[in-house]
């Protein structure tokens, strides 16, 4: 069984913390539509514990996953937390039902959300608190300013942003030190390439969400499938390995509700793609 190590996954500094570059996304340990409790509570607890056992040092969650369910399960499974585990949560979305994610970037909402996350995660300070998504109804400066206040009060150690453009990242950086960005990025969706490049330039982490490439690229006979077969690996592992190889800023956070899938996904840390394979994948979706 592959463990994630400093050597095979590499490490990155997130603020004053150093973590291995393959993390775990805890959105999928909830019910259907990211709503309510998971179908199998014990399996969700086992996934979280196994992730840490296998060397994961970064777990990403949000108050809106469940809502509240993902954070509660993390505390149940892992509190008191290992010293080298960084829990990254988010605020700025509310939930009105399965698959519904209205935004709320008002400072008063973000304060309430952060305080709720502190309680559920049983923490005095959240290591990495990310603003989930800009809310068009609220000036972005006001949302980020609320996080800065929470940081000044010691409730947040480091601030991250998510679902931002380069311009929004720069706006946030004028208000607070930003240590990470979390945007959608995978083999078939590279629309945040400019944001990734900016993160590389700044030396901050880029957490690509939805890291698996779905669709045509992964079909039997497609490039992912062929390269996976050559390495006795799975297309998902190839997609993750490509992300890790693509940039030293990249910190994939693949999500799953199953221990079996988790173990498979973390196996990507050991996979080394050749330069020709990386080049083929680079060109495949263009
Ligand atoms: N900032 C944002 O706006 C935002 C948005 C979405 C997600 N995120 C974060 O990013 C993380 C990753 O994104 P994501 O969960 O949407 O997408 P993902 O990691 O690309 O995909 C998860 C899906 O793939 C399946 N899966 C995972 N491993 C598998 C395997 N080895 N074999 C077969 N199926 C597998 C999961 O089902 P099973 O449970 O059956 O394995 C689940 O349906 C989330 O957990 C969350 O922390 C952030």
mmCIF file of C-alpha atoms and ligand atoms in Angstrom:
data_model
loop_
_atom_site.group_PDB
_atom_site.id
_atom_site.type_symbol
_atom_site.label_atom_id
_atom_site.label_comp_id
_atom_site.label_asym_id
_atom_site.label_seq_id
_atom_site.Cartn_x
_atom_site.Cartn_y
_atom_site.Cartn_z
ATOM 1 C CA UNK A 1 0.000 0.000 0.000
ATOM 2 C CA UNK A 2 1.405 3.390 -1.038
ATOM 3 C CA UNK A 3 1.839 6.040 1.621
ATOM 4 C CA UNK A 4 2.121 9.703 0.778
ATOM 5 C CA UNK A 5 5.624 10.834 1.773
ATOM 6 C CA UNK A 6 7.741 13.974 1.503
ATOM 7 C CA UNK A 7 9.707 12.217 -1.229
ATOM 8 C CA UNK A 8 6.970 10.877 -3.487
ATOM 9 C CA UNK A 9 4.477 13.752 -3.262
ATOM 10 C CA UNK A 10 6.831 16.625 -2.485
ATOM 11 C CA UNK A 11 5.997 19.263 0.102
ATOM 12 C CA UNK A 12 4.865 22.874 0.036
ATOM 13 C CA UNK A 13 4.717 25.721 2.522
ATOM 14 C CA UNK A 14 1.240 26.998 3.318
ATOM 15 C CA UNK A 15 1.909 30.032 5.469
ATOM 16 C CA UNK A 16 4.171 28.798 8.253
ATOM 17 C CA UNK A 17 3.144 25.161 7.775
ATOM 18 C CA UNK A 18 4.742 22.624 5.469
ATOM 19 C CA UNK A 19 2.534 19.842 4.115
ATOM 20 C CA UNK A 20 2.783 17.040 1.593
ATOM 21 C CA UNK A 21 1.329 18.013 -1.776
ATOM 22 C CA UNK A 22 -1.347 15.307 -1.981
ATOM 23 C CA UNK A 23 -4.266 16.063 0.350
ATOM 24 C CA UNK A 24 -7.827 14.892 0.876
ATOM 25 C CA UNK A 25 -11.056 16.700 0.013
ATOM 26 C CA UNK A 26 -13.799 15.950 2.556
ATOM 27 C CA UNK A 27 -16.801 17.058 0.508
ATOM 28 C CA UNK A 28 -17.766 13.521 -0.523
ATOM 29 C CA UNK A 29 -18.143 12.117 3.009
ATOM 30 C CA UNK A 30 -21.665 13.596 3.157
ATOM 31 C CA UNK A 31 -25.032 12.543 1.728
ATOM 32 C CA UNK A 32 -26.197 12.712 -1.892
ATOM 33 C CA UNK A 33 -26.036 16.239 -3.286
ATOM 34 C CA UNK A 34 -23.496 17.028 -0.496
ATOM 35 C CA UNK A 35 -26.545 17.125 1.761
ATOM 36 C CA UNK A 36 -27.043 15.409 5.105
ATOM 37 C CA UNK A 37 -25.126 12.514 6.632
ATOM 38 C CA UNK A 38 -23.222 9.986 4.510
ATOM 39 C CA UNK A 39 -24.888 6.703 3.557
ATOM 40 C CA UNK A 40 -22.204 4.872 5.565
ATOM 41 C CA UNK A 41 -21.073 6.810 8.646
ATOM 42 C CA UNK A 42 -18.427 4.276 9.725
ATOM 43 C CA UNK A 43 -16.872 4.195 6.266
ATOM 44 C CA UNK A 44 -16.653 8.019 6.263
ATOM 45 C CA UNK A 45 -14.830 7.923 9.622
ATOM 46 C CA UNK A 46 -12.560 5.161 8.298
ATOM 47 C CA UNK A 47 -11.738 7.204 5.163
ATOM 48 C CA UNK A 48 -10.605 10.179 7.265
ATOM 49 C CA UNK A 49 -8.478 8.045 9.605
ATOM 50 C CA UNK A 50 -6.965 6.074 6.726
ATOM 51 C CA UNK A 51 -6.057 9.293 4.888
ATOM 52 C CA UNK A 52 -4.013 10.462 7.876
ATOM 53 C CA UNK A 53 -2.537 6.981 8.425
ATOM 54 C CA UNK A 54 -1.362 6.998 4.814
ATOM 55 C CA UNK A 55 0.456 10.305 5.217
ATOM 56 C CA UNK A 56 -2.097 12.948 4.203
ATOM 57 C CA UNK A 57 -1.319 16.227 5.985
ATOM 58 C CA UNK A 58 -3.978 18.485 4.451
ATOM 59 C CA UNK A 59 -7.731 17.927 4.693
ATOM 60 C CA UNK A 60 -10.006 20.364 2.896
ATOM 61 C CA UNK A 61 -13.585 20.910 4.047
ATOM 62 C CA UNK A 62 -16.243 23.662 4.345
ATOM 63 C CA UNK A 63 -19.108 24.573 6.658
ATOM 64 C CA UNK A 64 -21.404 24.059 3.660
ATOM 65 C CA UNK A 65 -20.489 20.371 3.108
ATOM 66 C CA UNK A 66 -23.542 18.653 4.568
ATOM 67 C CA UNK A 67 -23.900 21.453 5.753
ATOM 68 C CA UNK A 68 -21.831 20.986 8.943
ATOM 69 C CA UNK A 69 -21.631 17.201 8.448
ATOM 70 C CA UNK A 70 -18.123 17.086 6.960
ATOM 71 C CA UNK A 71 -16.593 19.236 9.713
ATOM 72 C CA UNK A 72 -18.370 17.232 12.429
ATOM 73 C CA UNK A 73 -17.092 13.948 10.999
ATOM 74 C CA UNK A 74 -13.535 15.302 10.813
ATOM 75 C CA UNK A 75 -13.655 16.192 14.517
ATOM 76 C CA UNK A 76 -15.225 12.845 15.396
ATOM 77 C CA UNK A 77 -12.617 10.879 13.454
ATOM 78 C CA UNK A 78 -9.470 12.838 14.169
ATOM 79 C CA UNK A 79 -9.737 15.163 17.192
ATOM 80 C CA UNK A 80 -7.346 15.676 18.975
ATOM 81 C CA UNK A 81 -5.555 16.288 15.709
ATOM 82 C CA UNK A 82 -2.023 15.179 14.876
ATOM 83 C CA UNK A 83 0.330 18.175 15.033
ATOM 84 C CA UNK A 84 1.309 17.886 11.384
ATOM 85 C CA UNK A 85 -2.286 17.857 10.087
ATOM 86 C CA UNK A 86 -3.540 21.069 8.502
ATOM 87 C CA UNK A 87 -7.319 21.380 8.329
ATOM 88 C CA UNK A 88 -8.485 23.868 5.740
ATOM 89 C CA UNK A 89 -12.107 24.918 5.875
ATOM 90 C CA UNK A 90 -14.173 27.511 4.045
ATOM 91 C CA UNK A 91 -17.053 29.908 4.514
ATOM 92 C CA UNK A 92 -19.152 32.033 2.207
ATOM 93 C CA UNK A 93 -21.798 29.635 0.882
ATOM 94 C CA UNK A 94 -25.100 28.683 2.464
ATOM 95 C CA UNK A 95 -27.243 25.624 1.762
ATOM 96 C CA UNK A 96 -30.923 25.610 0.889
ATOM 97 C CA UNK A 97 -31.113 21.985 -0.283
ATOM 98 C CA UNK A 98 -29.194 19.213 -2.083
ATOM 99 C CA UNK A 99 -26.859 20.603 -4.769
ATOM 100 C CA UNK A 100 -27.874 24.197 -3.981
ATOM 101 C CA UNK A 101 -25.110 26.586 -2.973
ATOM 102 C CA UNK A 102 -26.270 30.218 -2.650
ATOM 103 C CA UNK A 103 -23.425 32.600 -1.834
ATOM 104 C CA UNK A 104 -23.322 34.835 1.214
ATOM 105 C CA UNK A 105 -20.225 37.009 1.391
ATOM 106 C CA UNK A 106 -21.545 39.447 3.971
ATOM 107 C CA UNK A 107 -19.036 40.041 6.799
ATOM 108 C CA UNK A 108 -21.641 39.141 9.440
ATOM 109 C CA UNK A 109 -22.298 35.812 7.723
ATOM 110 C CA UNK A 110 -18.574 35.028 7.410
ATOM 111 C CA UNK A 111 -18.030 35.748 11.104
ATOM 112 C CA UNK A 112 -20.901 33.467 12.089
ATOM 113 C CA UNK A 113 -19.663 30.783 9.661
ATOM 114 C CA UNK A 114 -16.115 30.912 11.015
ATOM 115 C CA UNK A 115 -17.314 30.688 14.599
ATOM 116 C CA UNK A 116 -19.471 27.682 13.684
ATOM 117 C CA UNK A 117 -16.488 25.966 12.050
ATOM 118 C CA UNK A 118 -14.330 26.611 15.122
ATOM 119 C CA UNK A 119 -16.976 24.961 17.325
ATOM 120 C CA UNK A 120 -17.553 21.951 15.066
ATOM 121 C CA UNK A 121 -13.858 21.343 14.412
ATOM 122 C CA UNK A 122 -13.137 21.852 18.146
ATOM 123 C CA UNK A 123 -10.381 24.357 17.398
ATOM 124 C CA UNK A 124 -9.368 27.696 18.880
ATOM 125 C CA UNK A 125 -7.738 28.771 15.639
ATOM 126 C CA UNK A 126 -8.388 27.531 12.108
ATOM 127 C CA UNK A 127 -5.065 26.928 10.350
ATOM 128 C CA UNK A 128 -6.363 27.795 6.877
ATOM 129 C CA UNK A 129 -9.696 29.565 6.359
ATOM 130 C CA UNK A 130 -10.711 30.056 2.744
ATOM 131 C CA UNK A 131 -13.315 32.400 1.361
ATOM 132 C CA UNK A 132 -15.423 29.943 -0.661
ATOM 133 C CA UNK A 133 -16.584 32.065 -3.592
ATOM 134 C CA UNK A 134 -16.950 35.772 -4.352
ATOM 135 C CA UNK A 135 -20.530 37.011 -3.841
ATOM 136 C CA UNK A 136 -21.601 39.535 -6.503
ATOM 137 C CA UNK A 137 -23.966 41.198 -4.037
ATOM 138 C CA UNK A 138 -21.112 42.085 -1.670
ATOM 139 C CA UNK A 139 -17.941 43.993 -2.597
ATOM 140 C CA UNK A 140 -15.135 41.413 -2.488
ATOM 141 C CA UNK A 141 -13.049 43.778 -0.330
ATOM 142 C CA UNK A 142 -15.716 43.557 2.382
ATOM 143 C CA UNK A 143 -15.744 39.750 2.399
ATOM 144 C CA UNK A 144 -11.960 39.514 2.520
ATOM 145 C CA UNK A 145 -11.845 42.307 5.106
ATOM 146 C CA UNK A 146 -14.015 40.152 7.381
ATOM 147 C CA UNK A 147 -11.430 37.354 7.158
ATOM 148 C CA UNK A 148 -8.676 39.815 7.975
ATOM 149 C CA UNK A 149 -10.561 40.846 11.114
ATOM 150 C CA UNK A 150 -11.015 37.223 12.142
ATOM 151 C CA UNK A 151 -7.301 36.700 11.587
ATOM 152 C CA UNK A 152 -6.448 39.753 13.720
ATOM 153 C CA UNK A 153 -8.613 38.246 16.475
ATOM 154 C CA UNK A 154 -6.663 34.959 16.306
ATOM 155 C CA UNK A 155 -9.579 32.882 15.020
ATOM 156 C CA UNK A 156 -7.857 32.271 11.673
ATOM 157 C CA UNK A 157 -4.150 31.593 11.232
ATOM 158 C CA UNK A 158 -3.913 31.810 7.452
ATOM 159 C CA UNK A 159 -6.298 33.060 4.770
ATOM 160 C CA UNK A 160 -7.004 31.423 1.418
ATOM 161 C CA UNK A 161 -9.372 32.293 -1.418
ATOM 162 C CA UNK A 162 -11.344 30.123 -3.825
ATOM 163 C CA UNK A 163 -13.027 30.429 -7.204
ATOM 164 C CA UNK A 164 -11.211 33.655 -8.007
ATOM 165 C CA UNK A 165 -9.795 35.397 -11.047
ATOM 166 C CA UNK A 166 -6.276 36.857 -11.005
ATOM 167 C CA UNK A 167 -7.868 40.277 -10.404
ATOM 168 C CA UNK A 168 -9.826 39.043 -7.403
ATOM 169 C CA UNK A 169 -6.700 37.375 -6.016
ATOM 170 C CA UNK A 170 -4.877 40.704 -6.297
ATOM 171 C CA UNK A 171 -7.772 42.525 -4.607
ATOM 172 C CA UNK A 172 -7.621 40.054 -1.718
ATOM 173 C CA UNK A 173 -3.833 40.388 -1.451
ATOM 174 C CA UNK A 174 -4.180 44.131 -0.945
ATOM 175 C CA UNK A 175 -6.174 43.425 2.213
ATOM 176 C CA UNK A 176 -4.607 40.324 3.715
ATOM 177 C CA UNK A 177 -1.748 37.884 3.123
ATOM 178 C CA UNK A 178 -3.218 35.127 0.943
ATOM 179 C CA UNK A 179 -1.446 31.756 1.279
ATOM 180 C CA UNK A 180 -3.536 29.615 -1.088
ATOM 181 C CA UNK A 181 -6.013 29.598 -3.940
ATOM 182 C CA UNK A 182 -8.559 26.839 -4.585
ATOM 183 C CA UNK A 183 -9.982 26.801 -8.126
ATOM 184 C CA UNK A 184 -11.338 24.124 -10.469
ATOM 185 C CA UNK A 185 -8.486 22.649 -12.496
ATOM 186 C CA UNK A 186 -7.931 19.300 -14.148
ATOM 187 C CA UNK A 187 -6.785 17.793 -17.432
ATOM 188 C CA UNK A 188 -9.895 18.931 -19.255
ATOM 189 C CA UNK A 189 -10.527 22.243 -17.488
ATOM 190 C CA UNK A 190 -7.502 24.511 -17.401
ATOM 191 C CA UNK A 191 -9.431 27.756 -17.403
ATOM 192 C CA UNK A 192 -7.602 28.790 -14.222
ATOM 193 C CA UNK A 193 -4.195 28.432 -15.841
ATOM 194 C CA UNK A 194 -3.534 32.170 -15.366
ATOM 195 C CA UNK A 195 -4.392 31.934 -11.661
ATOM 196 C CA UNK A 196 -2.121 28.905 -11.286
ATOM 197 C CA UNK A 197 0.720 30.851 -12.896
ATOM 198 C CA UNK A 198 0.156 33.765 -10.547
ATOM 199 C CA UNK A 199 0.289 31.362 -7.565
ATOM 200 C CA UNK A 200 3.573 29.967 -8.884
ATOM 201 C CA UNK A 201 4.931 33.512 -9.183
ATOM 202 C CA UNK A 202 3.865 34.344 -5.642
ATOM 203 C CA UNK A 203 5.099 31.024 -4.230
ATOM 204 C CA UNK A 204 1.677 30.159 -2.790
ATOM 205 C CA UNK A 205 -0.326 26.933 -2.989
ATOM 206 C CA UNK A 206 -2.894 26.164 -5.698
ATOM 207 C CA UNK A 207 -5.496 23.555 -4.680
ATOM 208 C CA UNK A 208 -7.183 22.220 -7.833
ATOM 209 C CA UNK A 209 -10.699 21.014 -7.102
ATOM 210 C CA UNK A 210 -12.434 18.333 -9.172
ATOM 211 C CA UNK A 211 -8.950 16.969 -9.946
ATOM 212 C CA UNK A 212 -10.087 13.919 -11.926
ATOM 213 C CA UNK A 213 -10.530 14.301 -15.649
ATOM 214 C CA UNK A 214 -13.831 12.811 -16.705
ATOM 215 C CA UNK A 215 -15.260 12.343 -20.168
ATOM 216 C CA UNK A 216 -13.569 11.592 -23.461
ATOM 217 C CA UNK A 217 -9.974 11.754 -22.223
ATOM 218 C CA UNK A 218 -10.573 8.883 -19.791
ATOM 219 C CA UNK A 219 -12.521 6.642 -22.183
ATOM 220 C CA UNK A 220 -11.156 3.186 -23.077
ATOM 221 C CA UNK A 221 -8.434 3.662 -25.678
ATOM 222 C CA UNK A 222 -8.096 7.359 -24.799
ATOM 223 C CA UNK A 223 -4.781 8.845 -23.659
ATOM 224 C CA UNK A 224 -5.483 8.477 -19.927
ATOM 225 C CA UNK A 225 -6.520 4.871 -20.317
ATOM 226 C CA UNK A 226 -3.505 3.998 -22.476
ATOM 227 C CA UNK A 227 -0.976 5.647 -20.190
ATOM 228 C CA UNK A 228 -2.662 4.111 -17.138
ATOM 229 C CA UNK A 229 -2.455 0.623 -18.672
ATOM 230 C CA UNK A 230 1.245 1.101 -19.455
ATOM 231 C CA UNK A 231 1.911 1.859 -15.768
ATOM 232 C CA UNK A 232 -0.516 -0.712 -14.355
ATOM 233 C CA UNK A 233 -2.324 2.287 -12.882
ATOM 234 C CA UNK A 234 -5.835 3.763 -13.163
ATOM 235 C CA UNK A 235 -6.872 6.799 -15.254
ATOM 236 C CA UNK A 236 -7.639 8.660 -12.012
ATOM 237 C CA UNK A 237 -4.112 8.055 -10.745
ATOM 238 C CA UNK A 238 -2.690 9.326 -14.033
ATOM 239 C CA UNK A 239 -4.839 12.471 -13.808
ATOM 240 C CA UNK A 240 -3.550 13.144 -10.267
ATOM 241 C CA UNK A 241 0.065 12.363 -11.191
ATOM 242 C CA UNK A 242 -0.185 14.795 -14.112
ATOM 243 C CA UNK A 243 -1.372 17.521 -11.712
ATOM 244 C CA UNK A 244 1.477 16.859 -9.256
ATOM 245 C CA UNK A 245 4.033 16.934 -12.059
ATOM 246 C CA UNK A 246 2.594 20.024 -13.693
ATOM 247 C CA UNK A 247 3.486 22.540 -11.010
ATOM 248 C CA UNK A 248 5.277 22.637 -7.657
ATOM 249 C CA UNK A 249 2.436 24.917 -6.467
ATOM 250 C CA UNK A 250 -0.173 22.216 -7.078
ATOM 251 C CA UNK A 251 -1.813 20.513 -4.079
ATOM 252 C CA UNK A 252 -4.563 18.156 -5.335
ATOM 253 C CA UNK A 253 -7.316 17.312 -2.837
ATOM 254 C CA UNK A 254 -9.125 14.325 -4.403
ATOM 255 C CA UNK A 255 -12.348 13.422 -2.617
ATOM 256 C CA UNK A 256 -14.037 10.091 -1.996
ATOM 257 C CA UNK A 257 -16.412 8.353 0.390
ATOM 258 C CA UNK A 258 -14.624 5.001 0.098
ATOM 259 C CA UNK A 259 -11.438 3.651 1.709
ATOM 260 C CA UNK A 260 -10.741 1.605 -1.399
ATOM 261 C CA UNK A 261 -10.911 4.670 -3.658
ATOM 262 C CA UNK A 262 -8.852 6.693 -1.191
ATOM 263 C CA UNK A 263 -6.053 4.115 -1.227
ATOM 264 C CA UNK A 264 -6.120 4.036 -4.999
ATOM 265 C CA UNK A 265 -6.018 7.826 -5.267
ATOM 266 C CA UNK A 266 -3.113 8.227 -2.857
ATOM 267 C CA UNK A 267 -1.228 5.672 -4.944
ATOM 268 C CA UNK A 268 -0.819 8.464 -7.511
ATOM 269 C CA UNK A 269 2.017 9.838 -5.365
ATOM 270 C CA UNK A 270 4.189 6.899 -6.443
ATOM 271 C CA UNK A 271 3.392 7.128 -10.137
ATOM 272 C CA UNK A 272 6.053 8.756 -12.316
ATOM 273 C CA UNK A 273 4.958 9.689 -15.832
ATOM 274 C CA UNK A 274 7.548 10.049 -18.564
ATOM 275 C CA UNK A 275 8.238 13.391 -20.241
ATOM 276 C CA UNK A 276 6.594 12.114 -23.459
ATOM 277 C CA UNK A 277 3.480 11.051 -21.537
ATOM 278 C CA UNK A 278 3.238 14.391 -19.749
ATOM 279 C CA UNK A 279 3.588 16.128 -23.088
ATOM 280 C CA UNK A 280 0.866 13.982 -24.656
ATOM 281 C CA UNK A 281 -1.503 14.727 -21.775
ATOM 282 C CA UNK A 282 -0.622 18.414 -21.882
ATOM 283 C CA UNK A 283 -1.689 18.522 -25.518
ATOM 284 C CA UNK A 284 -4.612 16.105 -25.245
ATOM 285 C CA UNK A 285 -7.314 18.494 -24.094
ATOM 286 C CA UNK A 286 -6.162 21.479 -26.143
HETATM 287 N N1 LIG B 1 -13.766 25.374 -3.674
HETATM 288 C C1 LIG B 1 -14.791 24.851 -4.284
HETATM 289 O O1 LIG B 1 -15.677 25.544 -4.784
HETATM 290 C C2 LIG B 1 -14.880 23.363 -4.389
HETATM 291 C C3 LIG B 1 -15.838 22.762 -5.222
HETATM 292 C C4 LIG B 1 -15.880 21.363 -5.285
HETATM 293 C C5 LIG B 1 -14.973 20.623 -4.536
HETATM 294 N N2 LIG B 1 -14.071 21.222 -3.713
HETATM 295 C C6 LIG B 1 -13.085 20.457 -2.926
HETATM 296 O O2 LIG B 1 -12.323 19.658 -3.817
HETATM 297 C C7 LIG B 1 -12.387 18.282 -3.417
HETATM 298 C C8 LIG B 1 -12.315 17.411 -4.658
HETATM 299 O O3 LIG B 1 -13.363 17.732 -5.548
HETATM 300 P P1 LIG B 1 -14.623 16.765 -5.866
HETATM 301 O O4 LIG B 1 -14.884 15.879 -4.688
HETATM 302 O O5 LIG B 1 -15.709 17.542 -6.450
HETATM 303 O O6 LIG B 1 -14.215 15.994 -7.073
HETATM 304 P P2 LIG B 1 -13.300 14.821 -7.376
HETATM 305 O O7 LIG B 1 -12.346 14.616 -6.255
HETATM 306 O O8 LIG B 1 -12.776 15.122 -8.710
HETATM 307 O O9 LIG B 1 -14.307 13.593 -7.507
HETATM 308 C C9 LIG B 1 -14.949 12.958 -6.493
HETATM 309 C C10 LIG B 1 -15.864 11.942 -7.148
HETATM 310 O O10 LIG B 1 -15.086 10.942 -7.772
HETATM 311 C C11 LIG B 1 -15.376 9.676 -7.204
HETATM 312 N N3 LIG B 1 -14.084 8.984 -6.978
HETATM 313 C C12 LIG B 1 -13.055 9.395 -6.217
HETATM 314 N N4 LIG B 1 -12.055 8.504 -6.261
HETATM 315 C C13 LIG B 1 -12.451 7.511 -7.073
HETATM 316 C C14 LIG B 1 -11.857 6.306 -7.515
HETATM 317 N N5 LIG B 1 -10.630 5.961 -7.135
HETATM 318 N N6 LIG B 1 -12.569 5.515 -8.353
HETATM 319 C C15 LIG B 1 -13.803 5.861 -8.758
HETATM 320 N N7 LIG B 1 -14.424 6.992 -8.370
HETATM 321 C C16 LIG B 1 -13.761 7.817 -7.540
HETATM 322 C C17 LIG B 1 -16.088 9.940 -5.911
HETATM 323 O O11 LIG B 1 -16.999 8.918 -5.645
HETATM 324 P P3 LIG B 1 -16.772 7.895 -4.418
HETATM 325 O O12 LIG B 1 -17.143 8.626 -3.196
HETATM 326 O O13 LIG B 1 -17.655 6.759 -4.759
HETATM 327 O O14 LIG B 1 -15.315 7.514 -4.452
HETATM 328 C C18 LIG B 1 -16.788 11.243 -6.195
HETATM 329 O O15 LIG B 1 -18.003 11.028 -6.841
HETATM 330 C C19 LIG B 1 -13.708 18.200 -2.644
HETATM 331 O O16 LIG B 1 -13.740 17.084 -1.798
HETATM 332 C C20 LIG B 1 -13.702 19.507 -1.911
HETATM 333 O O17 LIG B 1 -12.872 19.419 -0.758
HETATM 334 C C21 LIG B 1 -14.005 22.579 -3.655
#
